[in-house]
Coordinates of C-alpha atoms in Angstrom, one line a residue:
X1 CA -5.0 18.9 191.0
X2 CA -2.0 20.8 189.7
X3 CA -3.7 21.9 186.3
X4 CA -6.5 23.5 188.6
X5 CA -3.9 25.4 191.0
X6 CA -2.2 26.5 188.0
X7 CA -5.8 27.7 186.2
X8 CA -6.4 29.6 189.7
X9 CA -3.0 31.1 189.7
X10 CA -3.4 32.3 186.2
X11 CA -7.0 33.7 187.1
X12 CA -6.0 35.1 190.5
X13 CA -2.9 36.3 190.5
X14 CA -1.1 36.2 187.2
X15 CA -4.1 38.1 184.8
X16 CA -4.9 40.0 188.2
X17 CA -4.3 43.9 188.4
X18 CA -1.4 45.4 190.0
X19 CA -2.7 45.7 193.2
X20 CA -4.1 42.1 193.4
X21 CA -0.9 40.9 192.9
X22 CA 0.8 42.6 195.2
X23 CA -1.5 42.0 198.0
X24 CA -1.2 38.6 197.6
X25 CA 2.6 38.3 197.4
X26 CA 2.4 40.2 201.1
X27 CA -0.6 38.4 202.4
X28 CA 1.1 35.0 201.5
X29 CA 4.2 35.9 203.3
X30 CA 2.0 37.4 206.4
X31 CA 0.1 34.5 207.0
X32 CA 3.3 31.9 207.2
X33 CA 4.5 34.7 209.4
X34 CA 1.5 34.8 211.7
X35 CA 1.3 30.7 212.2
X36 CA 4.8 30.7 212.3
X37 CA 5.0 33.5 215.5
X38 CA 2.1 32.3 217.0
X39 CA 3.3 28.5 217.6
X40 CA 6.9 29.6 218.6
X41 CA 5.1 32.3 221.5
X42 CA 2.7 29.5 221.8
X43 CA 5.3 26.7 222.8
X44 CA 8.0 29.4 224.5
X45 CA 5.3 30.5 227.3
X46 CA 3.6 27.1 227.5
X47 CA 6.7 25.2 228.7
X48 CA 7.3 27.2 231.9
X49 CA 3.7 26.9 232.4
X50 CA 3.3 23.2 232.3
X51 CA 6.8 22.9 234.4
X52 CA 5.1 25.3 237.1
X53 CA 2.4 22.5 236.8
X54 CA 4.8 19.5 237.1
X55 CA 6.3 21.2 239.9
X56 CA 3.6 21.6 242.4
X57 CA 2.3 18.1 241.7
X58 CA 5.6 16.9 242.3
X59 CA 5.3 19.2 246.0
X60 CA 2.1 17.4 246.9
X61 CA 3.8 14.3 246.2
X62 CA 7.0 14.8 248.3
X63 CA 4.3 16.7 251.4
X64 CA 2.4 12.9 250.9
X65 CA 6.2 11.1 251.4
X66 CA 6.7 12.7 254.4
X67 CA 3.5 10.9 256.1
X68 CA 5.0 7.7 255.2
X69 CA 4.9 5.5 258.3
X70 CA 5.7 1.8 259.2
X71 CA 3.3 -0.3 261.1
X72 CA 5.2 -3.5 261.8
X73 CA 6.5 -4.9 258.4
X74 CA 3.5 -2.7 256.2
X75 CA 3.7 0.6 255.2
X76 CA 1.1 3.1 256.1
X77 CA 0.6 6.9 255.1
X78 CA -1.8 8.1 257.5
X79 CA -2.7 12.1 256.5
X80 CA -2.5 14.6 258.6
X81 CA -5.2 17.5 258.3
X82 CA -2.9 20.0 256.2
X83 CA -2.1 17.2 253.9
X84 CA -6.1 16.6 253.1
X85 CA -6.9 19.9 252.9
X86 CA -3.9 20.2 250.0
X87 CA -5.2 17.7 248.2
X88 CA -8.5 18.8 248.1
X89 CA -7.8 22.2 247.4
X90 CA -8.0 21.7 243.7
X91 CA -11.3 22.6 242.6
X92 CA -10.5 22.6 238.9
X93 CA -9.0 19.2 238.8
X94 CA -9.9 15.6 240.8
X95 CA -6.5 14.8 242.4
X96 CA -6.2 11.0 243.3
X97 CA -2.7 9.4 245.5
X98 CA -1.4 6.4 245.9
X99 CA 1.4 4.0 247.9
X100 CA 3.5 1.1 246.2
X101 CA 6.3 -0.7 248.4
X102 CA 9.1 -1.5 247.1
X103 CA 8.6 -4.9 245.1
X104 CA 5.2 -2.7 243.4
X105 CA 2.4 -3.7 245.4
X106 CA -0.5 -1.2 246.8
X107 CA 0.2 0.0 250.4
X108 CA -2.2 2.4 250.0
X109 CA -4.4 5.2 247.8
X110 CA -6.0 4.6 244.6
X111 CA -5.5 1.5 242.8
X112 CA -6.4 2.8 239.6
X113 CA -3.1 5.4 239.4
X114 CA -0.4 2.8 238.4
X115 CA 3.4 2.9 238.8
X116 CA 5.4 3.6 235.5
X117 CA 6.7 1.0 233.4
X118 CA 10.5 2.2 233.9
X119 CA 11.5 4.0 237.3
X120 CA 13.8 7.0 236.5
X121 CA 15.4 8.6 239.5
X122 CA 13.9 9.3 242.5
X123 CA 11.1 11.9 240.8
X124 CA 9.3 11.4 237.8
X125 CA 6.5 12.9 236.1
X126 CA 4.3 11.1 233.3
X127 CA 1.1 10.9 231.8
X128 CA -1.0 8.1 232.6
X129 CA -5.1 6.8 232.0
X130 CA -7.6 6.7 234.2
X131 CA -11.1 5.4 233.5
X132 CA -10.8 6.5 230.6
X133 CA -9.1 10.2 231.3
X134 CA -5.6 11.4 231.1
X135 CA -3.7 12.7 234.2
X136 CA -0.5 14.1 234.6
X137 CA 1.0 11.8 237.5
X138 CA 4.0 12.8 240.0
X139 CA 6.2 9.8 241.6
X140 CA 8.4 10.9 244.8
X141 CA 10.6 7.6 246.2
X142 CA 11.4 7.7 249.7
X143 CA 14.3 4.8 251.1
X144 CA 12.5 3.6 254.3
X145 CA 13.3 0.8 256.4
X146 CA 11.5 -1.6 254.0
X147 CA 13.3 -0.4 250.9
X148 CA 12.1 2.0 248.5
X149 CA 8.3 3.4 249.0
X150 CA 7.0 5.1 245.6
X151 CA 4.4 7.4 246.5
X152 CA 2.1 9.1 243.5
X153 CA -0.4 11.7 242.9
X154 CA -2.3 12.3 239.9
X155 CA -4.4 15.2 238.8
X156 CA -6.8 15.6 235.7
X157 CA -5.9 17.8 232.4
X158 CA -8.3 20.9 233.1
X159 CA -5.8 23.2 234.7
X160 CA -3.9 22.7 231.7
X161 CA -6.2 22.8 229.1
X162 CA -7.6 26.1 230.5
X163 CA -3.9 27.1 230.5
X164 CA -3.4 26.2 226.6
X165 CA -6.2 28.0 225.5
X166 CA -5.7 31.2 227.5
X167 CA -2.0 31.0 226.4
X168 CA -3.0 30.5 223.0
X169 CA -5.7 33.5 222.8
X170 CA -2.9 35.5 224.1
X171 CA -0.6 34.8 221.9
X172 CA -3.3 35.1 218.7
X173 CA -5.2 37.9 219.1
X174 CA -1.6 40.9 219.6
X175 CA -0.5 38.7 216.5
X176 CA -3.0 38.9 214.1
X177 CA -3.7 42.7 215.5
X178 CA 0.0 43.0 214.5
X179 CA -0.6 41.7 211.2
X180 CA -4.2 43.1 210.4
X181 CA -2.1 46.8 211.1
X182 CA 0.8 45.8 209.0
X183 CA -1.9 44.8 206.3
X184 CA -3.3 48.0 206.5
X185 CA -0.5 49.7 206.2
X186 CA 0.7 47.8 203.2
X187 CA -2.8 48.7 201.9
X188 CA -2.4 52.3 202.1
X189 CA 1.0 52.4 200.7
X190 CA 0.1 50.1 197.9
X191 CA -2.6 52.8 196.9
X192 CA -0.1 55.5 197.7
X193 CA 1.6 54.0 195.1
X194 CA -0.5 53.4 192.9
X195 CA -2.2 56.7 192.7
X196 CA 0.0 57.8 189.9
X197 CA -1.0 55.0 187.5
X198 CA -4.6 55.7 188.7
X199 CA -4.2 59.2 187.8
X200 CA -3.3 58.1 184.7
X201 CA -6.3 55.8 184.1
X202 CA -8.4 58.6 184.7
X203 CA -6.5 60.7 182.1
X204 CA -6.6 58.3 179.4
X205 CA -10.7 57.2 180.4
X206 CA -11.7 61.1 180.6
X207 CA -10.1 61.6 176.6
X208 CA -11.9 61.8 173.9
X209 CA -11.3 59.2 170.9
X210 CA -10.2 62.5 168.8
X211 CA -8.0 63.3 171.5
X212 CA -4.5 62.4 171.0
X213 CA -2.3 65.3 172.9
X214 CA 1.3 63.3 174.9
X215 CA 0.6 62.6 178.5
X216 CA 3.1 64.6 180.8
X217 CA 5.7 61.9 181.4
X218 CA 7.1 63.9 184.3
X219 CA 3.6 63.2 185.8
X220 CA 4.0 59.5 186.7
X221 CA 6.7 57.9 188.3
X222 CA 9.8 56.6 186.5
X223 CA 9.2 52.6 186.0
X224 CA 5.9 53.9 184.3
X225 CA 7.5 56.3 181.9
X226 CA 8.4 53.5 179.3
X227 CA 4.8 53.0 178.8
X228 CA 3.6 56.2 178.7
X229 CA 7.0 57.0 176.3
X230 CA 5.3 54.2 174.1
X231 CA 1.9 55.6 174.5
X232 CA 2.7 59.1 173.5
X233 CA 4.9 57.3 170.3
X234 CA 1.2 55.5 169.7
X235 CA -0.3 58.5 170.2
X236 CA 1.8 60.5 167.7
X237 CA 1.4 58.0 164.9
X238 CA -2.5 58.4 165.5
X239 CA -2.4 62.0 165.7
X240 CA -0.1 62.1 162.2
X241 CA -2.1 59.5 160.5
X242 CA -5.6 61.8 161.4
X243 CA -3.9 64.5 159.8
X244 CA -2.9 62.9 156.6
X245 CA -6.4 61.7 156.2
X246 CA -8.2 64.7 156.9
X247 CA -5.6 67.0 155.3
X248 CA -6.3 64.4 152.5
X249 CA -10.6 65.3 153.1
X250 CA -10.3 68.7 153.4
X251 CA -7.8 69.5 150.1
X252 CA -10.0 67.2 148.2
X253 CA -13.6 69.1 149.5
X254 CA -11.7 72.3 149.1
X255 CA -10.4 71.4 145.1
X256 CA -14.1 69.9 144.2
X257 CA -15.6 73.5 145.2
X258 CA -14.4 75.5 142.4
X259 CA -15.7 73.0 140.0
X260 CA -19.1 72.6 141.2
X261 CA -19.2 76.6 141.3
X262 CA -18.5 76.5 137.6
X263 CA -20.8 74.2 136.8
X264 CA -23.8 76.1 138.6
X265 CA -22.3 78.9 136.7
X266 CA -23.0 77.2 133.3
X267 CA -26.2 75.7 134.8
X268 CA -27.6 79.0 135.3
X269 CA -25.9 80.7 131.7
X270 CA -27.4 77.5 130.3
X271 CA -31.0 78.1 131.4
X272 CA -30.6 81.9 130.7
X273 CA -30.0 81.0 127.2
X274 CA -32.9 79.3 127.1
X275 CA -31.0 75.6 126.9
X276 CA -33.2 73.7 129.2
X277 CA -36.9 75.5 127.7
X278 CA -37.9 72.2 126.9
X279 CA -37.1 70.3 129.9
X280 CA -37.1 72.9 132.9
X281 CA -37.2 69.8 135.4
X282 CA -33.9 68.8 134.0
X283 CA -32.3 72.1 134.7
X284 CA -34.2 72.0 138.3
X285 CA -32.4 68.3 139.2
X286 CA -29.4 69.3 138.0
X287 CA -29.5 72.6 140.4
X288 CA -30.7 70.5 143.5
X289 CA -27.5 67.5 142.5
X290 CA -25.0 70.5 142.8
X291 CA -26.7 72.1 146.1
X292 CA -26.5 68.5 147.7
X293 CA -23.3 68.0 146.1
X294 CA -21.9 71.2 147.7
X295 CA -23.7 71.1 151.4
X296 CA -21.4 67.7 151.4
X297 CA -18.3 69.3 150.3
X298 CA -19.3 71.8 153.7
X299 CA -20.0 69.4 155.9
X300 CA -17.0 67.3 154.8
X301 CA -14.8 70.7 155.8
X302 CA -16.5 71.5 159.1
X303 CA -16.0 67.9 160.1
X304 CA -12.6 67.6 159.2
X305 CA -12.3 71.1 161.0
X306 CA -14.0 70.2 164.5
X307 CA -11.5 66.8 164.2
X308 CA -8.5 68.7 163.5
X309 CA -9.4 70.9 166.5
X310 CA -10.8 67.9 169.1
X311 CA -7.4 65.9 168.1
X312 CA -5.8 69.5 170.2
X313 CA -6.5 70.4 173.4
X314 CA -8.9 73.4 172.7
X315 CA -9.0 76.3 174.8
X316 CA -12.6 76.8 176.0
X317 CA -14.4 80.0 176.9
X318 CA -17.7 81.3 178.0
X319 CA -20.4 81.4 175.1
X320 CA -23.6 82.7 175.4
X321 CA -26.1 80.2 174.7
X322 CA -29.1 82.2 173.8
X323 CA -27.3 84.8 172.1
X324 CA -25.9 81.9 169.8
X325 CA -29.0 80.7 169.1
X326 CA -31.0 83.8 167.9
X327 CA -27.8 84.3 165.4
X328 CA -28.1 80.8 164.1
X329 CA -31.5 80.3 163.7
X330 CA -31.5 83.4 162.2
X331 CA -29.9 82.3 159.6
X332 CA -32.8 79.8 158.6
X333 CA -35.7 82.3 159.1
X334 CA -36.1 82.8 154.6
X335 CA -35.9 79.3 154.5
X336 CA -38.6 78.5 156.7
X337 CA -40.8 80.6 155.4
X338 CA -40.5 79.7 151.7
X339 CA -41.6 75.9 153.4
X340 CA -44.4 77.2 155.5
X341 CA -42.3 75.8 158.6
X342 CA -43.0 78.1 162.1
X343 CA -39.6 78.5 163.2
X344 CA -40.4 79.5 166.7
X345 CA -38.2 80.0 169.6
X346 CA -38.3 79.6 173.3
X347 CA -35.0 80.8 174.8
X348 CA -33.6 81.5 178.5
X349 CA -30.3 83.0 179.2
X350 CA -27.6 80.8 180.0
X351 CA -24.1 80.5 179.3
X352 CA -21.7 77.4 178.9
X353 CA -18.0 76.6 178.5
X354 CA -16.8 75.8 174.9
X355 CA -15.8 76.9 171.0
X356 CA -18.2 79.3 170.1
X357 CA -17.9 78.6 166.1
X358 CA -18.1 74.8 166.8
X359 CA -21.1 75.5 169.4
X360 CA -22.5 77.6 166.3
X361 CA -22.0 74.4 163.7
X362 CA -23.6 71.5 166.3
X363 CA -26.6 74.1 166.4
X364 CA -26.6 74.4 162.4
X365 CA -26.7 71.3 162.0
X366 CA -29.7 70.9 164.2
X367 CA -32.1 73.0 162.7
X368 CA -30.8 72.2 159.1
X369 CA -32.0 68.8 160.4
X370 CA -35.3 70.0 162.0
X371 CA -35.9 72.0 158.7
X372 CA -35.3 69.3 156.1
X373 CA -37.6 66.6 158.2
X374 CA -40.7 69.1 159.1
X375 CA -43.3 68.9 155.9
X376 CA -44.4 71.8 154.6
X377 CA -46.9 74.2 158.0
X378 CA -45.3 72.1 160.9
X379 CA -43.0 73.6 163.4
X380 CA -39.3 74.0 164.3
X381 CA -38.7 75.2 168.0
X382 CA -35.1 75.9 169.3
X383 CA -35.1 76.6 173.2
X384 CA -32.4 76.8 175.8
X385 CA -32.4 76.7 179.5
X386 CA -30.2 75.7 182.8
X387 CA -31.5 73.3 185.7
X388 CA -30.1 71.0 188.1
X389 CA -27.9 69.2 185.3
X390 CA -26.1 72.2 183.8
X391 CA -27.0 74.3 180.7
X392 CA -28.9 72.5 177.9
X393 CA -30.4 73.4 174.5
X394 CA -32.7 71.6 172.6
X395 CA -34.5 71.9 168.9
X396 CA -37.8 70.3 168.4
X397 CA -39.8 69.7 165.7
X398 CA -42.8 68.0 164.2
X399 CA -41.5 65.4 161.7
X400 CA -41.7 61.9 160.9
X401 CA -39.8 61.1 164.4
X402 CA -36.7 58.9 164.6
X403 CA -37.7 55.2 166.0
X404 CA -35.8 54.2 169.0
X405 CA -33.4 51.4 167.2
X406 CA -32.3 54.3 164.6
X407 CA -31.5 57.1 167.1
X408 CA -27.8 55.5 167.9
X409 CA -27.4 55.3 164.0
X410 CA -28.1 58.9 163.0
X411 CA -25.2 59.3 164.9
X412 CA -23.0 57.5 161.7
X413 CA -21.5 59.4 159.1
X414 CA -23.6 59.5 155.7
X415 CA -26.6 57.1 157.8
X416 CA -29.9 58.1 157.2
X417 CA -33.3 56.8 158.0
X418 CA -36.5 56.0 155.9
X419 CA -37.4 59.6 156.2
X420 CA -34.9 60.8 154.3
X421 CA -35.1 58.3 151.2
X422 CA -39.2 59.5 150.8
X423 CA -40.0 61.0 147.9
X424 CA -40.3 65.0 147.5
X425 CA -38.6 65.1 150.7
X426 CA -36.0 67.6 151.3
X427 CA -34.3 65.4 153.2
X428 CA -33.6 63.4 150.3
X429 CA -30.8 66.2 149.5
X430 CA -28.8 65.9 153.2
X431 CA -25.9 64.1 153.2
X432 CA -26.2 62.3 156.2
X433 CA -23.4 63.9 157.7
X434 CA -25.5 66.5 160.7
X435 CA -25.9 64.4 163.0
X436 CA -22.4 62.9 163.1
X437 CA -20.7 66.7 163.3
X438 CA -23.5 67.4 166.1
X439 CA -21.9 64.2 168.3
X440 CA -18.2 65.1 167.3
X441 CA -18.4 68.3 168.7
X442 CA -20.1 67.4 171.3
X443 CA -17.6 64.9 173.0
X444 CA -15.3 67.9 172.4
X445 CA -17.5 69.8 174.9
X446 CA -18.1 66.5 177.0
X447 CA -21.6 67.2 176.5
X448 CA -24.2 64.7 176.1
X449 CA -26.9 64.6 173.0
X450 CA -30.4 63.0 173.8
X451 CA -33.2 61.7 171.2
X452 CA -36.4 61.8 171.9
X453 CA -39.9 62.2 170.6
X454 CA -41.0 66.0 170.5
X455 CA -43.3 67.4 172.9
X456 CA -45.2 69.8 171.0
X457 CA -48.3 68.8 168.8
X458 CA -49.9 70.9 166.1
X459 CA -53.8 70.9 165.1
X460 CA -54.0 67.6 164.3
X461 CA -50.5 66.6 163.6
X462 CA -50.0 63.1 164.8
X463 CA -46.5 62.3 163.6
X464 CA -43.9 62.0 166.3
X465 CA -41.4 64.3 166.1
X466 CA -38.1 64.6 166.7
X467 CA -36.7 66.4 170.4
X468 CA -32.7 66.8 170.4
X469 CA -31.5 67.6 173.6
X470 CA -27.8 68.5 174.2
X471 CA -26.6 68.6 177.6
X472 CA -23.5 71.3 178.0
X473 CA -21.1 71.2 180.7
X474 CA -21.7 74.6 183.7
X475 CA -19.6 78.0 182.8
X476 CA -17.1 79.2 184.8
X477 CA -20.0 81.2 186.7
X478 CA -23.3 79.1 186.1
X479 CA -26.3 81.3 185.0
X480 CA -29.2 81.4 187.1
X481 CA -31.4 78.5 187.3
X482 CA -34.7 78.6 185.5
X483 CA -37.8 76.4 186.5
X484 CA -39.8 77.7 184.0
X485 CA -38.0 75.9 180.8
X486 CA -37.4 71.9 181.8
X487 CA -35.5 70.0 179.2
X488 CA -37.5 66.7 180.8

């Protein structure tokens, strides 16, 4: 028994949130209070009540004495009218008399209201059985010529049981009002309290896992300072640790540059002086290794950028959306036409909140994705648009698809699918890093990314595809909504 109160103390109350706890340490305390109050009010206003009671049974008893009569050597007690009437003026209760002489024998009345065991005084009031029921009996004594005459009258319990529970309903009901409001009010000062702390929660829930910047200690109230003291300590070792390692990254990706320039410099003197006649394939791999070799040393230093700048808090601004995108894919036009890829694009003005050069990298990344996946006369689409949800924009393309169990892992860095490992795929040069810059920079914009299978079909291209949808938070002033372009 004790090892189970303990488990539910632990489970309850000790492991409970602040505000569980403290409403049990004041409902604890408010419930002794209320059964404490209400059987003190109980008992103080039920005493004069009963007395009252006590008393008016004890007047009919002494109005019954006073018809006491002596007829020869017998007692008699002959009642008038106005003493019948009293007695049978109790509806609520039956309300039986009777007369003992002095040596305790009948004289008249009921014979089943008996005298008390011990006479005290000349009035007495007890409790007593009758068939069964309990009355509340009255004894008056009157000295007559005979000696002593006890006269009694007894009444049932239902006056007085009516009495209790009316007394009792009065006395629960302003007391557990009394507490219910004090509960209330203990509520709303608990979470008066508390809204600091819950301001805080929200602070920490709504950061980033690159975002490291010291919460405002003024903000929350003094006995919560140590922790967020410690926190921002925690916080700072984080923060300085991140910055070793991707001051570490970026030095090393910046210092591997010049060499891998050099060597596609003596690559390229090399086949100009005819070294690799012979074997022009060799001199072809050896060109593709350094291209892969440097699109990793890239991404490597825009990744360590976009962390560098999420671990901040960045200052955001309006960026055109479509105008980004024409730039961007742009860029990728040459290259999609040496593959035979339709870059295509199917854009609507809209206009977000965020870092324009890392807006400009997460949509890189995307059609250098699209690009390297398509085979050789598919299509790459890149579209934009606003609805209900906020800005979006999405590239689409007509690739091998991404199967549902591998769209969280594209998300890891250097993870990459079947696709990618195929033969005479150009994929087989990515570093698997895209995807994992795409989602960096987008929990810096709190924006969602979204996988699906691509709409579009071409001829009789039955391969999947690939849809990425990205999901930007509303500018400042949201562009106008356009029904024609639906990201679902």
């Amino acid at each position: 028994m004790a090892a189970a109160f303990r488990n539910f103390l632990d489970r309850n109350f000790f492991r409970a949130g602040i505000r569980r706890r403290l409403m049990l340490l004041m409902l604890v305390p408010l419930a002794v209070v209320l059964v404490v109050s209400v059987r003190l009010d109980f008992r103080s206003s039920l005493a004069p009540t009963m007395a009252a009671f006590d008393a008016a049974l004890i007047n009919s008893a002494l109005g019954l004495a006073g018809q006491i009569r002596l007829d020869g050597n017998a007692l008699v007690l002959r009642l008038d009218s106005q003493a019948e009437q009293l007695l049978r003026s109790d509806t609520a209760d039956v309300v039986i008399w009777a007369l003992y002489d002095n040596v305790g024998l009948l004289a008249g009345g009921d014979r089943r209201l008996p005298l008390p065991i011990t006479l005290e005084g000349e009035r007495q009031v007890y409790n007593a059985t009758v068939d069964g029921r309990q009355v509340r009996v009255a004894r008056v004594t009157r000295i007559t010529e005979l000696g002593p005459a006890h006269v009694l009258v007894g009444e049932t319990y239902n006056k007085r049981d009516d009495s209790e529970r009316r007394i009792l309903n009065d006395q629960v009901l302003p007391n557990v009002l009394l507490i219910a409001v004090t509960l209330g009010i203990v509520v709303l000062a608990i979470g008066a309290a508390l809204k600091p702390l819950e301001q805080l929660r929200a602070d920490i829930a709504g950061r980033t896992a690159r975002d490291l910047h010291p919460i405002d200690v003024d903000a929350v109230p003094v006995d919560s300072r140590p922790v967020v003291e410690s926190l921002n300590r925690l916080f700072e070792s984080l923060r300085r640790a991140e910055q070793t390692q991707r001051a570490f990254l970026a030095n090393a990706a910046h210092q591997l540059r010049t060499p891998v320039t050099g060597l596609t410099t003596q690559i390229e003197l090399a086949q100009i002086e005819g070294a690799f006649d012979a074997t022009p394939e060799r001199a072809e791999r050896l060109q593709q290794g350094l291209d892969q070799l440097r699109q990793l040393l890239d991404q490597l230093l825009t990744l360590s950028r976009a962390e560098a700048f999420g671990s901040s808090a960045p200052r955001f601004s309006t960026v055109d959306i479509k105008a980004l995108l024409e730039q961007q894919a742009g860029l990728f036009i040459d290259r999609a036409v040496a593959r035979g890829i339709d870059l295509g694009y199917a854009l609507v003005p809209c206009r977000t909140r965020g870092v324009d050069w890392l807006l400009r990298e997460l949509a890189g990344n995307l059609i250098d994705n699209a690009l390297r996946y398509t085979p050789a006369g598919g299509e790459v689409t890149v579209s934009c648009g606003e609805d209900q949800d906020g800005p979006w924009l999405a590239v689409e393309d007509t690739g091998p698809g991404i199967s549902t169990e591998d769209r969280e892992r594209v998300f890891e860095r250097f993870w990459r699918g079947e696709s990618s490992r195929q033969p005479g795929s150009e994929a087989v040069q990515g570093s698997g890093l895209g995807m994992a810059i795409v989602r960096e920079i987008a929990e810096q914009h709190r924006a969602r990314v979204e996988i699906s299978e691509a709409r579009q079909r071409t001829g009789g291209n039955l391969s999947p595809g690939t849809r990425v949808l990205v999901r930007l938070p509303h500018a400042a002033s949201p562009a106008q909504y356009q029904p024609a372009l639906q990201p679902d």
